[in-house]
Short mmCIF file of C-alpha atoms in Angstrom, two decimals:
data_model
loop_
_atom_site.label_atom_id
_atom_site.label_comp_id
_atom_site.label_asym_id
_atom_site.label_seq_id
_atom_site.Cartn_x
_atom_site.Cartn_y
_atom_site.Cartn_z
CA MET A 1 110.57 80.58 93.83
CA ALA A 2 112.02 77.13 93.15
CA GLN A 3 109.70 74.19 92.82
CA SER A 4 110.31 71.69 95.62
CA VAL A 5 108.44 68.77 94.05
CA ALA A 6 108.10 67.27 90.60
CA PRO A 7 104.95 68.28 88.69
CA PRO A 8 102.12 65.74 89.06
CA LEU A 9 101.85 65.15 85.31
CA ASP A 10 99.29 62.36 85.60
CA VAL A 11 96.90 64.92 87.13
CA LEU A 12 98.02 68.15 85.47
CA ALA A 13 98.30 66.80 81.93
CA PRO A 14 96.68 63.34 81.82
CA LYS A 15 96.07 63.47 78.04
CA GLY A 16 99.63 64.47 77.17
CA PRO A 17 99.39 68.19 76.38
CA LEU A 18 98.49 70.70 79.07
CA ARG A 19 94.95 71.80 78.17
CA VAL A 20 94.51 75.41 79.30
CA ALA A 21 90.95 76.77 79.20
CA ILE A 22 90.78 80.47 78.32
CA ALA A 23 87.88 82.89 77.93
CA ILE A 24 87.91 85.13 74.84
CA SER A 25 86.61 88.70 74.62
CA PRO A 26 86.92 91.68 72.25
CA ALA A 27 88.87 93.49 75.00
CA PRO A 28 91.59 92.08 77.25
CA SER A 29 91.60 91.84 81.03
CA ALA A 30 93.44 89.85 83.67
CA LEU A 31 90.96 87.11 82.83
CA TYR A 32 89.90 87.57 79.20
CA ALA A 33 92.28 86.87 76.34
CA VAL A 34 91.87 88.26 72.83
CA LYS A 35 92.48 86.84 69.37
CA ASP A 36 94.65 88.96 67.07
CA ALA A 37 94.31 89.44 63.31
CA SER A 38 96.40 86.33 62.66
CA GLY A 39 94.20 84.19 64.88
CA GLN A 40 96.72 83.97 67.73
CA PHE A 41 95.60 84.24 71.35
CA LYS A 42 97.11 86.99 73.49
CA GLY A 43 96.63 87.88 77.12
CA VAL A 44 97.61 87.30 80.71
CA THR A 45 96.04 83.83 80.88
CA VAL A 46 97.74 82.92 77.61
CA ASP A 47 101.12 83.91 79.05
CA LEU A 48 100.46 81.97 82.25
CA GLY A 49 99.39 78.89 80.30
CA ARG A 50 102.49 78.99 78.10
CA ALA A 51 104.80 79.41 81.08
CA LEU A 52 103.20 76.51 82.98
CA ALA A 53 103.36 74.17 79.98
CA ALA A 54 107.00 75.04 79.46
CA LYS A 55 107.78 74.47 83.13
CA ILE A 56 106.26 70.99 83.24
CA GLY A 57 107.71 70.12 79.83
CA ARG A 58 104.44 69.33 78.10
CA PRO A 59 102.91 70.60 74.82
CA LEU A 60 100.32 73.33 75.22
CA GLN A 61 96.73 73.17 74.00
CA PHE A 62 94.44 76.17 74.45
CA VAL A 63 90.73 75.39 74.78
CA ASP A 64 88.81 78.61 74.18
CA TYR A 65 85.36 79.55 75.44
CA ALA A 66 83.12 82.62 75.36
CA SER A 67 83.15 83.00 79.16
CA THR A 68 84.30 81.52 82.43
CA GLY A 69 80.73 80.32 82.88
CA GLU A 70 81.19 77.99 79.93
CA ILE A 71 84.56 76.85 81.31
CA THR A 72 83.01 76.07 84.68
CA ALA A 73 80.09 74.23 83.09
CA VAL A 74 82.39 71.63 81.50
CA GLY A 75 84.73 71.34 84.47
CA ASP A 76 83.55 67.78 85.09
CA LYS A 77 83.71 66.73 81.42
CA ASP A 78 87.49 66.21 81.16
CA ALA A 79 87.63 69.15 78.74
CA TRP A 80 90.54 71.08 80.31
CA ASP A 81 93.28 70.70 82.89
CA VAL A 82 93.90 74.19 84.27
CA THR A 83 92.24 77.57 83.93
CA PHE A 84 92.13 81.07 85.41
CA MET A 85 88.92 82.74 86.61
CA PRO A 86 87.32 85.02 89.22
CA HIS A 87 86.47 83.39 92.51
CA ASP A 88 83.03 83.32 94.07
CA ALA A 89 81.28 80.95 96.47
CA ALA A 90 79.05 79.37 93.82
CA ARG A 91 81.93 78.57 91.50
CA ALA A 92 84.09 77.25 94.34
CA LYS A 93 81.61 74.36 94.62
CA LEU A 94 82.36 73.34 91.02
CA VAL A 95 86.12 73.83 90.59
CA ASP A 96 89.11 73.76 92.93
CA PHE A 97 90.65 77.22 93.31
CA GLY A 98 94.30 77.92 93.98
CA ALA A 99 96.46 81.00 94.34
CA ALA A 100 95.26 84.45 93.30
CA TYR A 101 97.29 86.48 90.81
CA HIS A 102 95.06 89.54 90.38
CA LEU A 103 92.77 91.75 92.46
CA LEU A 104 89.40 91.98 90.73
CA GLN A 105 86.70 94.64 90.86
CA SER A 106 83.51 94.34 88.85
CA THR A 107 81.43 97.37 87.93
CA LEU A 108 79.21 98.67 85.14
CA LEU A 109 79.64 100.31 81.78
CA VAL A 110 76.59 102.47 81.11
CA VAL A 111 75.45 104.34 78.03
CA GLU A 112 74.08 107.87 78.00
CA ARG A 113 70.43 106.80 77.86
CA ALA A 114 70.85 105.07 81.25
CA ARG A 115 71.01 108.53 82.88
CA ALA A 116 73.16 107.12 85.69
CA ASN A 117 76.39 108.37 87.23
CA THR A 118 76.69 105.92 90.12
CA LEU A 119 76.10 102.22 90.67
CA ALA A 120 73.14 103.02 92.91
CA GLU A 121 71.46 105.16 90.24
CA VAL A 122 71.39 102.16 87.92
CA ASP A 123 68.96 100.30 90.16
CA ARG A 124 65.78 101.27 88.33
CA ALA A 125 63.10 99.19 86.67
CA ASP A 126 63.84 100.73 83.27
CA ILE A 127 67.50 99.62 83.28
CA ARG A 128 68.67 96.38 81.67
CA ILE A 129 72.15 95.08 82.47
CA ALA A 130 73.88 92.65 80.12
CA GLY A 131 75.43 89.92 82.25
CA VAL A 132 77.46 86.96 80.99
CA GLU A 133 75.88 83.65 81.94
CA GLY A 134 77.55 81.59 84.63
CA THR A 135 80.09 84.23 85.66
CA ALA A 136 80.94 85.54 89.12
CA THR A 137 80.27 89.10 87.95
CA GLY A 138 76.90 88.15 86.48
CA ARG A 139 75.82 86.46 89.70
CA ALA A 140 77.01 89.44 91.76
CA ALA A 141 75.13 91.91 89.56
CA SER A 142 71.94 89.84 89.83
CA ALA A 143 72.24 89.81 93.63
CA TYR A 144 73.20 93.49 93.93
CA TYR A 145 70.45 94.98 91.80
CA LYS A 146 66.88 94.62 93.02
CA GLN A 147 65.02 96.63 90.37
CA ALA A 148 67.30 96.71 87.32
CA LYS A 149 67.00 93.57 85.22
CA VAL A 150 69.99 91.42 84.31
CA VAL A 151 69.70 90.16 80.72
CA TRP A 152 71.83 87.05 80.29
CA VAL A 153 74.15 86.67 77.29
CA ARG A 154 76.66 84.03 76.25
CA GLY A 155 79.75 86.22 76.03
CA VAL A 156 81.16 89.74 75.92
CA ASP A 157 80.57 90.15 72.17
CA ASP A 158 76.88 89.47 72.78
CA ALA A 159 76.79 92.01 75.63
CA VAL A 160 78.23 94.71 73.36
CA ALA A 161 75.74 93.85 70.61
CA LEU A 162 72.85 93.98 73.07
CA VAL A 163 73.74 97.48 74.28
CA ASN A 164 74.59 98.82 70.85
CA GLY A 165 71.30 97.43 69.55
CA GLY A 166 69.34 99.35 72.18
CA ASN A 167 68.33 96.25 74.13
CA ALA A 168 70.31 97.01 77.31
CA GLU A 169 71.67 100.11 79.00
CA ALA A 170 74.63 98.63 80.89
CA ILE A 171 77.21 95.84 80.87
CA GLY A 172 78.57 94.18 84.00
CA LEU A 173 82.19 93.00 83.82
CA SER A 174 85.56 93.55 85.45
CA ARG A 175 86.78 97.14 85.37
CA GLU A 176 89.62 96.19 82.99
CA SER A 177 87.27 94.55 80.53
CA LEU A 178 84.90 97.50 80.56
CA LEU A 179 87.63 100.08 80.02
CA GLY A 180 88.64 98.12 76.94
CA LEU A 181 85.07 98.25 75.63
CA LEU A 182 84.67 102.04 75.79
CA GLY A 183 85.70 102.40 72.15
CA LYS A 184 83.24 99.69 71.08
CA VAL A 185 80.18 101.14 72.83
CA PRO A 186 79.44 104.76 71.77
CA ASN A 187 78.53 107.34 74.44
CA SER A 188 79.50 105.05 77.29
CA LYS A 189 81.39 105.39 80.57
CA VAL A 190 82.60 103.08 83.33
CA LEU A 191 81.21 103.79 86.79
CA ASP A 192 83.32 104.25 89.91
CA GLY A 193 83.21 101.66 92.67
CA GLY A 194 82.30 98.01 92.38
CA PHE A 195 79.56 95.54 93.26
CA LEU A 196 82.06 92.66 93.40
CA ASN A 197 85.54 92.74 94.89
CA SER A 198 87.29 89.42 94.48
CA THR A 199 90.39 87.81 92.95
CA THR A 200 91.30 86.21 89.65
CA SER A 201 92.95 82.90 90.45
CA VAL A 202 94.20 79.64 89.04
CA ALA A 203 91.75 76.73 89.13
CA VAL A 204 91.65 73.02 88.29
CA PRO A 205 88.72 70.61 87.85
CA ARG A 206 86.91 69.69 91.05
CA GLY A 207 88.61 66.90 92.95
CA LYS A 208 92.07 67.47 91.45
CA GLY A 209 93.08 70.28 93.77
CA ALA A 210 94.80 68.19 96.43
CA ALA A 211 97.15 66.66 93.87
CA ALA A 212 97.58 69.53 91.41
CA LEU A 213 97.36 72.77 93.33
CA PRO A 214 100.49 72.58 95.53
CA TYR A 215 102.61 72.65 92.38
CA VAL A 216 100.41 75.10 90.46
CA ASN A 217 100.17 77.46 93.42
CA SER A 218 103.94 77.52 93.69
CA PHE A 219 104.09 78.32 89.98
CA ILE A 220 101.67 81.25 90.38
CA GLU A 221 103.66 82.63 93.30
CA GLU A 222 106.81 82.37 91.19
CA GLN A 223 105.15 84.24 88.31
CA LYS A 224 104.13 87.04 90.67
CA ALA A 225 107.50 87.23 92.39
CA ASN A 226 109.58 87.36 89.21
CA GLY A 227 107.42 90.08 87.67
CA SER A 228 105.89 87.96 84.92
CA VAL A 229 102.27 88.70 85.89
CA ARG A 230 103.00 92.43 86.04
CA LYS A 231 104.73 92.26 82.66
CA SER A 232 101.78 90.42 81.09
CA LEU A 233 99.27 92.92 82.43
CA ASP A 234 101.32 95.86 81.18
CA ALA A 235 101.82 94.27 77.76
CA MET A 236 98.03 94.16 77.34
CA GLY A 237 97.67 97.80 78.38
CA LEU A 238 96.37 96.89 81.84
CA THR A 239 98.80 99.13 83.67
CA ALA A 240 96.33 100.04 86.43
CA SER A 241 95.51 96.41 87.24
CA MET A 242 96.77 95.17 90.57
CA VAL A 243 98.76 91.97 91.08
CA ALA A 244 97.57 89.99 94.10
CA PRO A 245 99.90 90.01 97.12
CA ALA A 246 102.25 87.10 97.68
CA GLY A 247 100.58 84.09 99.28
CA MET A 248 97.04 85.31 98.64
CA LYS A 249 94.49 82.57 98.07
CA ALA A 250 91.34 82.84 95.99
CA GLU A 251 88.67 84.84 97.82
#
């Protein structure tokens, strides 16, 4: 898909480089990037950030955080220019969402001591769910579960440590993230179904959407149409992840 307008560089990259905010985890997903042994970032959002910086002809600067909650929290601090995150109504009040590139489902990873085989069976007073602060999945888990307690953590590493230390019985994240954590959490499984069905989408700081998103949305549609998003997902082992349909907005 050809771009019909010049990139609004004064809005997209006002400091010179394109500052792309990414969330880092021990396991990749359509949202979370990982850091390899050499310290390099890898992931779908990393690929999208590189492609966008190259397209607008600006240097690239990654700004890494432990979660999308942390990214959202500094959205009004001039800390980043573009990011990629799950959509929910609470977050849509704080950042401007654009086109979706991935269909998201959030569920639970549970350990054997949880004695649960379904999402419904987790809703007991003796169950503690590790939820990442400020995230769409964390908010959805807190709303969905009435008896189980959500224990808030800063990032995915902390969630894994909490469960492995015996201080929680479940982790709430996207299905892709949880499948990647199976090898890091002994005697665990990922439950079928989901308590959040949403999209992972491009986003810019609140108030910049009108100027920035027409160009960025066109870029996302181009990346879906030319197979780049599918290629990035597959390269990270996310072969079952679903690319959002053409023209789909964050929802």
